[in-house]
Structures are given as structure tokens and as C-alpha cells.
Amino acid sequence: MGSAANAPRTAVVVGAGVVGLSTAWFLQERGVDVTVVDRRGVASGASWGNAGYLAPAFSVPLPEPEVLRYGLRSLFDPAAPLYVPRTPDPGLWAFLARFARNCTRGRWQRSMRALAEINADALDAFDELDKGGVSAPTHTAPVVAAFDDAAQAGGLRAEFDRTRRSGQETRLGEATTSDVPQLSSKVTTVLKIEDQRHVDPGEYTRSLAKAVEERGGRVHSDFTARDVRREGGRLVVESEQGERFSADAVVLATGAWLPQLAAKVGVQRQVRAGRGYSFTVPTDEPVPCPVYLPTVRVACTPYQGALRVAGTMEFRAPDAELDRRRIEAIVRSARPFLRGVDWDRRHDDWVGPRPVTTDGLPLIGASALPGVHVAGGHGMWGLTLGPITGRLLSDQIVTGERVGALRPFDPLR
């Protein structure tokens, strides 16, 4: 337990993605002087090229029976939405084995109950950032899910029924292809998931960094942290080049690179890079809202007057080069569902690593080294859950009291 008397006055946040910057901002709200460091710079990882969904309705545990069945069928297919390369990586296979053990309905339901509690406040945390000076807009719009077979929509309806039984209410309605000009004649059934939002993720993350700096925080690029340790009464974060920052508290928010530092502070939970791909294409007409294609697992979002298209889950090293076959696979799978899209003028091809855990739950809370905290492992939902993570974790750091909603996400579980 802690008190205001021994609350940290200074903190170093390692990681300048949306999770780390949100934590920095909310720490500032509580009077903490913050320094943020990053191996490259602001929004240099998954916070730049993701689909930009702020969609708590879709924030669900990744391990589930359907994913396991699908994965076993498509495991080594480079064109499949889920892909594992044929490489001798014992660590990856151990991770996948643990992931598979969590693909049961009972474990999914328990994990969903934990996520439902923080999903409920996820958009409120964005509103707090907006009121506090983060200038990049969030756009309220439904997410439209499009199917080429009416029977396929039953799977998504069933998932929302399961999330409802876990305490997460979702407003689900019917729509038509005329609601979204980009939907082709192949689409026969359209569902509308209300009360969601979307953003330009790179713009939003940069705006969040600017807000942190305007409030007196410092953001340093090209700082690859190699060690975190206690020296006397202070915590020290040291880079590969020997540069050092010290503080009363440290937050590790390094996404898919989390294991490199987390293991030094007693966190043994595995995190692997589930890499996603995206690109941007011009459209003949404005895109009114995000479009999800569940059968091919592709997410599309209005983006800078065009359409950002994102998909795949590829288990490779976080810094591995972009695989053009994965981009082409997304194009082939999405093309039949969409019209008025200029696929030949595709640009901004991108790959980024999402931090995936074996049980589908993030790691948020204290490590085994007093004063060092972890904020990572959010999988595909780091953007949606980044601000609520920062708000809850900053409360826990400053008060020294464990926040109830974070108990299921204990990094030492």
C-alpha cells in the first residue's frame, strides 16, 4: 500500500507508442514529472500503421476455439490471414502451445469478463485526453461488417452474444450495401456495430506526444533501453549506448519488444510479435465509416481521404522485413468485397508488430522490482485500450494501491 507522501515525483516511460504516451499523460495529470524514451521515436511501431479502430466492441481475447481451428488449417500458408513461418524457433512453438491451451470457451469467457470491465471505460479515457489538450480528433461512426453469405454473419452475432454474457453490451443493427459505397455486389449481408470510433493512429499518437511535451514532459528518440535496475534509492534506465535516465518510477511499454526488459524485472509471461500489415488505397467516393470483412479478417478505415486496409497475424521477429506476399494476400482477399478502390495506386505498405500474450490478456501492473511497472501485451487492441491502460496504471503507480480492474492483468500472474 502507498500514500501521497511516498508517491513518485518522477517517472521514465520506456516506449513512445499510444500505451506509453497515454501512461505518461495520465501520470502528469497526477503531478508526476515524466520522461519518455523510445528506440526509434514517436509512433514508430504498431501505433502508426494499425487500422485506427477505437472499437471496444471488438476488444476480445484472441485465444478462442474458432481461432485454434482456423489456425490449424492455415498455419503455414503465406496467403492465410494467420501465418507462422516454417522456422526452427522452439520459443515460438512453446508460445503457440500455451496459446492453444487457452483456446477453450471457458477460458475465453473468463478473459472476456476481465476485458469487458476496462472496455466499458475505454472511450471515456479518450474523451479525457481530448479535454486535456490532445488535439487529434476521434471520429464517431459505426463499424460495418460485410459478408458474402448471410449464414456467415451468425458467427459474429454469436460472438457478440458471448461478450454480452460476459458483461459487455454491444449495439448491433442491420445495414445495407447502400450505406457504404465501397461495398461490392458480392456482399449480401451487412451488420452495423454502433457507438465505435476511429482515428488516424499516427496523427493521434503524435498529438499525444505533443501534449505530453507541452505539459513539461520530455520525449527522447534513439534510446534503446537495455537495462533497468535500482541504484540506491533511484531506478535507472540505461540504453545500449550507455545513456542513462533515473527516476522514482519506471514504466515498460515497449510493445512486442517487452520481453527484453520485462524478464529483468521478474516478468516471465511470454509476449510474441503478432505482426500486422497495412496499406492505403484511393477510393472513388469518400469512405463513411470503418468496414470489417470478418471472413477474410481484413479491417478497412477512412484515412486521409482514402482507405487504409489492414490485416493478417504473422508470427515473426518484430524487426523482420516486410513480406510482400502478405500485402498481396490482403489485396486478393479484400478486392472482391470492395468497389471503387484503386488497388493499383496502393501506397504506404507497412508492417508492425502487435504484442500478443498466450492468454489474450495484457500485462498491466507492478513487476517484481519495486517501482517498475509494465504496460503491454495488448495484442491488436493497444490503440483502443492505450488511454484506459494509462489512466488505471497511473492511479496504481501514484497511490500505491492495486486497482481492482487491473487484477486480471497482473504481469506476475
PDB file of C-alpha atoms in Angstrom, residues 101-200:
ATOM      1  CA  ARG A 101      -4.251 -24.464 -24.365  1.00  0.00           C
ATOM      2  CA  ASN A 102      -6.099 -21.210 -23.764  1.00  0.00           C
ATOM      3  CA  CYS A 103      -8.362 -21.689 -26.788  1.00  0.00           C
ATOM      4  CA  THR A 104     -11.272 -23.031 -24.759  1.00  0.00           C
ATOM      5  CA  ARG A 105     -14.679 -21.497 -24.328  1.00  0.00           C
ATOM      6  CA  GLY A 106     -14.378 -21.344 -20.538  1.00  0.00           C
ATOM      7  CA  ARG A 107     -11.022 -19.544 -20.550  1.00  0.00           C
ATOM      8  CA  TRP A 108     -12.228 -17.159 -23.242  1.00  0.00           C
ATOM      9  CA  GLN A 109     -15.275 -16.285 -21.135  1.00  0.00           C
ATOM     10  CA  ARG A 110     -13.161 -15.577 -18.040  1.00  0.00           C
ATOM     11  CA  SER A 111     -10.767 -13.415 -20.022  1.00  0.00           C
ATOM     12  CA  MET A 112     -13.658 -11.612 -21.670  1.00  0.00           C
ATOM     13  CA  ARG A 113     -15.124 -10.660 -18.289  1.00  0.00           C
ATOM     14  CA  ALA A 114     -11.815  -9.031 -17.396  1.00  0.00           C
ATOM     15  CA  LEU A 115     -11.621  -7.106 -20.672  1.00  0.00           C
ATOM     16  CA  ALA A 116     -15.272  -6.043 -20.501  1.00  0.00           C
ATOM     17  CA  GLU A 117     -14.566  -4.032 -17.363  1.00  0.00           C
ATOM     18  CA  ILE A 118     -11.892  -1.873 -18.972  1.00  0.00           C
ATOM     19  CA  ASN A 119     -13.601  -1.814 -22.386  1.00  0.00           C
ATOM     20  CA  ALA A 120     -16.531  -0.062 -20.710  1.00  0.00           C
ATOM     21  CA  ASP A 121     -14.353   2.976 -19.917  1.00  0.00           C
ATOM     22  CA  ALA A 122     -12.042   2.895 -22.942  1.00  0.00           C
ATOM     23  CA  LEU A 123     -13.707   5.688 -24.909  1.00  0.00           C
ATOM     24  CA  ASP A 124     -14.165   7.832 -21.788  1.00  0.00           C
ATOM     25  CA  ALA A 125     -10.388   7.857 -21.429  1.00  0.00           C
ATOM     26  CA  PHE A 126     -10.094   9.261 -24.970  1.00  0.00           C
ATOM     27  CA  ASP A 127     -12.579  11.970 -24.017  1.00  0.00           C
ATOM     28  CA  GLU A 128     -10.416  12.882 -21.032  1.00  0.00           C
ATOM     29  CA  LEU A 129      -7.379  13.214 -23.279  1.00  0.00           C
ATOM     30  CA  ASP A 130      -9.395  15.369 -25.672  1.00  0.00           C
ATOM     31  CA  LYS A 131     -10.469  17.719 -22.882  1.00  0.00           C
ATOM     32  CA  GLY A 132      -6.877  17.831 -21.632  1.00  0.00           C
ATOM     33  CA  GLY A 133      -5.394  19.099 -24.878  1.00  0.00           C
ATOM     34  CA  VAL A 134      -4.804  16.150 -27.216  1.00  0.00           C
ATOM     35  CA  SER A 135      -5.866  17.852 -30.443  1.00  0.00           C
ATOM     36  CA  ALA A 136      -6.142  14.962 -32.920  1.00  0.00           C
ATOM     37  CA  PRO A 137      -9.818  14.121 -33.423  1.00  0.00           C
ATOM     38  CA  THR A 138     -11.589  10.850 -32.810  1.00  0.00           C
ATOM     39  CA  HIS A 139     -14.422  10.168 -35.257  1.00  0.00           C
ATOM     40  CA  THR A 140     -17.617   8.515 -34.024  1.00  0.00           C
ATOM     41  CA  ALA A 141     -19.045   6.044 -36.525  1.00  0.00           C
ATOM     42  CA  PRO A 142     -20.361   2.502 -36.624  1.00  0.00           C
ATOM     43  CA  VAL A 143     -18.158  -0.329 -37.794  1.00  0.00           C
ATOM     44  CA  VAL A 144     -19.879  -2.077 -40.701  1.00  0.00           C
ATOM     45  CA  ALA A 145     -19.238  -5.811 -41.021  1.00  0.00           C
ATOM     46  CA  ALA A 146     -19.787  -7.179 -44.528  1.00  0.00           C
ATOM     47  CA  PHE A 147     -20.416 -10.796 -45.544  1.00  0.00           C
ATOM     48  CA  ASP A 148     -20.933 -12.574 -48.838  1.00  0.00           C
ATOM     49  CA  ASP A 149     -23.141 -15.220 -47.182  1.00  0.00           C
ATOM     50  CA  ALA A 150     -25.921 -14.487 -44.707  1.00  0.00           C
ATOM     51  CA  ALA A 151     -25.049 -17.600 -42.705  1.00  0.00           C
ATOM     52  CA  GLN A 152     -21.550 -16.244 -42.007  1.00  0.00           C
ATOM     53  CA  ALA A 153     -22.986 -13.309 -40.088  1.00  0.00           C
ATOM     54  CA  GLY A 154     -24.181 -15.783 -37.467  1.00  0.00           C
ATOM     55  CA  GLY A 155     -20.635 -16.251 -36.209  1.00  0.00           C
ATOM     56  CA  LEU A 156     -20.222 -12.563 -35.434  1.00  0.00           C
ATOM     57  CA  ARG A 157     -23.649 -12.387 -33.838  1.00  0.00           C
ATOM     58  CA  ALA A 158     -22.731 -15.373 -31.651  1.00  0.00           C
ATOM     59  CA  GLU A 159     -19.500 -13.680 -30.561  1.00  0.00           C
ATOM     60  CA  PHE A 160     -21.382 -10.554 -29.510  1.00  0.00           C
ATOM     61  CA  ASP A 161     -23.838 -12.763 -27.619  1.00  0.00           C
ATOM     62  CA  ARG A 162     -20.898 -14.265 -25.726  1.00  0.00           C
ATOM     63  CA  THR A 163     -19.439 -10.842 -24.934  1.00  0.00           C
ATOM     64  CA  ARG A 164     -22.869  -9.759 -23.674  1.00  0.00           C
ATOM     65  CA  ARG A 165     -22.967 -12.704 -21.304  1.00  0.00           C
ATOM     66  CA  SER A 166     -19.581 -11.537 -20.025  1.00  0.00           C
ATOM     67  CA  GLY A 167     -20.919  -8.098 -19.210  1.00  0.00           C
ATOM     68  CA  GLN A 168     -20.135  -6.170 -22.399  1.00  0.00           C
ATOM     69  CA  GLU A 169     -23.147  -4.665 -24.144  1.00  0.00           C
ATOM     70  CA  THR A 170     -22.896  -4.022 -27.887  1.00  0.00           C
ATOM     71  CA  ARG A 171     -25.480  -2.263 -30.026  1.00  0.00           C
ATOM     72  CA  LEU A 172     -25.807  -4.360 -33.165  1.00  0.00           C
ATOM     73  CA  GLY A 173     -28.060  -3.457 -36.069  1.00  0.00           C
ATOM     74  CA  GLU A 174     -28.722  -4.160 -39.722  1.00  0.00           C
ATOM     75  CA  ALA A 175     -27.379  -2.108 -42.608  1.00  0.00           C
ATOM     76  CA  THR A 176     -27.391  -2.316 -46.393  1.00  0.00           C
ATOM     77  CA  THR A 177     -24.721  -2.087 -49.043  1.00  0.00           C
ATOM     78  CA  SER A 178     -26.055   1.341 -49.990  1.00  0.00           C
ATOM     79  CA  ASP A 179     -24.845   2.661 -46.620  1.00  0.00           C
ATOM     80  CA  VAL A 180     -21.228   2.203 -47.730  1.00  0.00           C
ATOM     81  CA  PRO A 181     -20.456   2.983 -51.386  1.00  0.00           C
ATOM     82  CA  GLN A 182     -17.342   0.803 -51.292  1.00  0.00           C
ATOM     83  CA  LEU A 183     -19.237  -2.467 -50.730  1.00  0.00           C
ATOM     84  CA  SER A 184     -19.455  -4.585 -53.893  1.00  0.00           C
ATOM     85  CA  SER A 185     -22.298  -6.709 -55.227  1.00  0.00           C
ATOM     86  CA  LYS A 186     -20.587  -9.737 -53.667  1.00  0.00           C
ATOM     87  CA  VAL A 187     -21.754  -8.519 -50.254  1.00  0.00           C
ATOM     88  CA  THR A 188     -25.153  -9.901 -49.280  1.00  0.00           C
ATOM     89  CA  THR A 189     -25.347  -9.182 -45.545  1.00  0.00           C
ATOM     90  CA  VAL A 190     -24.248  -6.137 -43.593  1.00  0.00           C
ATOM     91  CA  LEU A 191     -24.212  -5.727 -39.821  1.00  0.00           C
ATOM     92  CA  LYS A 192     -23.683  -2.398 -38.108  1.00  0.00           C
ATOM     93  CA  ILE A 193     -21.857  -2.203 -34.777  1.00  0.00           C
ATOM     94  CA  GLU A 194     -22.824   1.129 -33.243  1.00  0.00           C
ATOM     95  CA  ASP A 195     -21.033   3.542 -30.886  1.00  0.00           C
ATOM     96  CA  GLN A 196     -17.489   2.905 -32.083  1.00  0.00           C
ATOM     97  CA  ARG A 197     -14.848   5.379 -33.257  1.00  0.00           C
ATOM     98  CA  HIS A 198     -11.791   5.611 -35.486  1.00  0.00           C
ATOM     99  CA  VAL A 199      -8.702   7.811 -35.778  1.00  0.00           C
ATOM    100  CA  ASP A 200      -5.645   8.424 -37.872  1.00  0.00           C
TER     101      ASP A 200
END
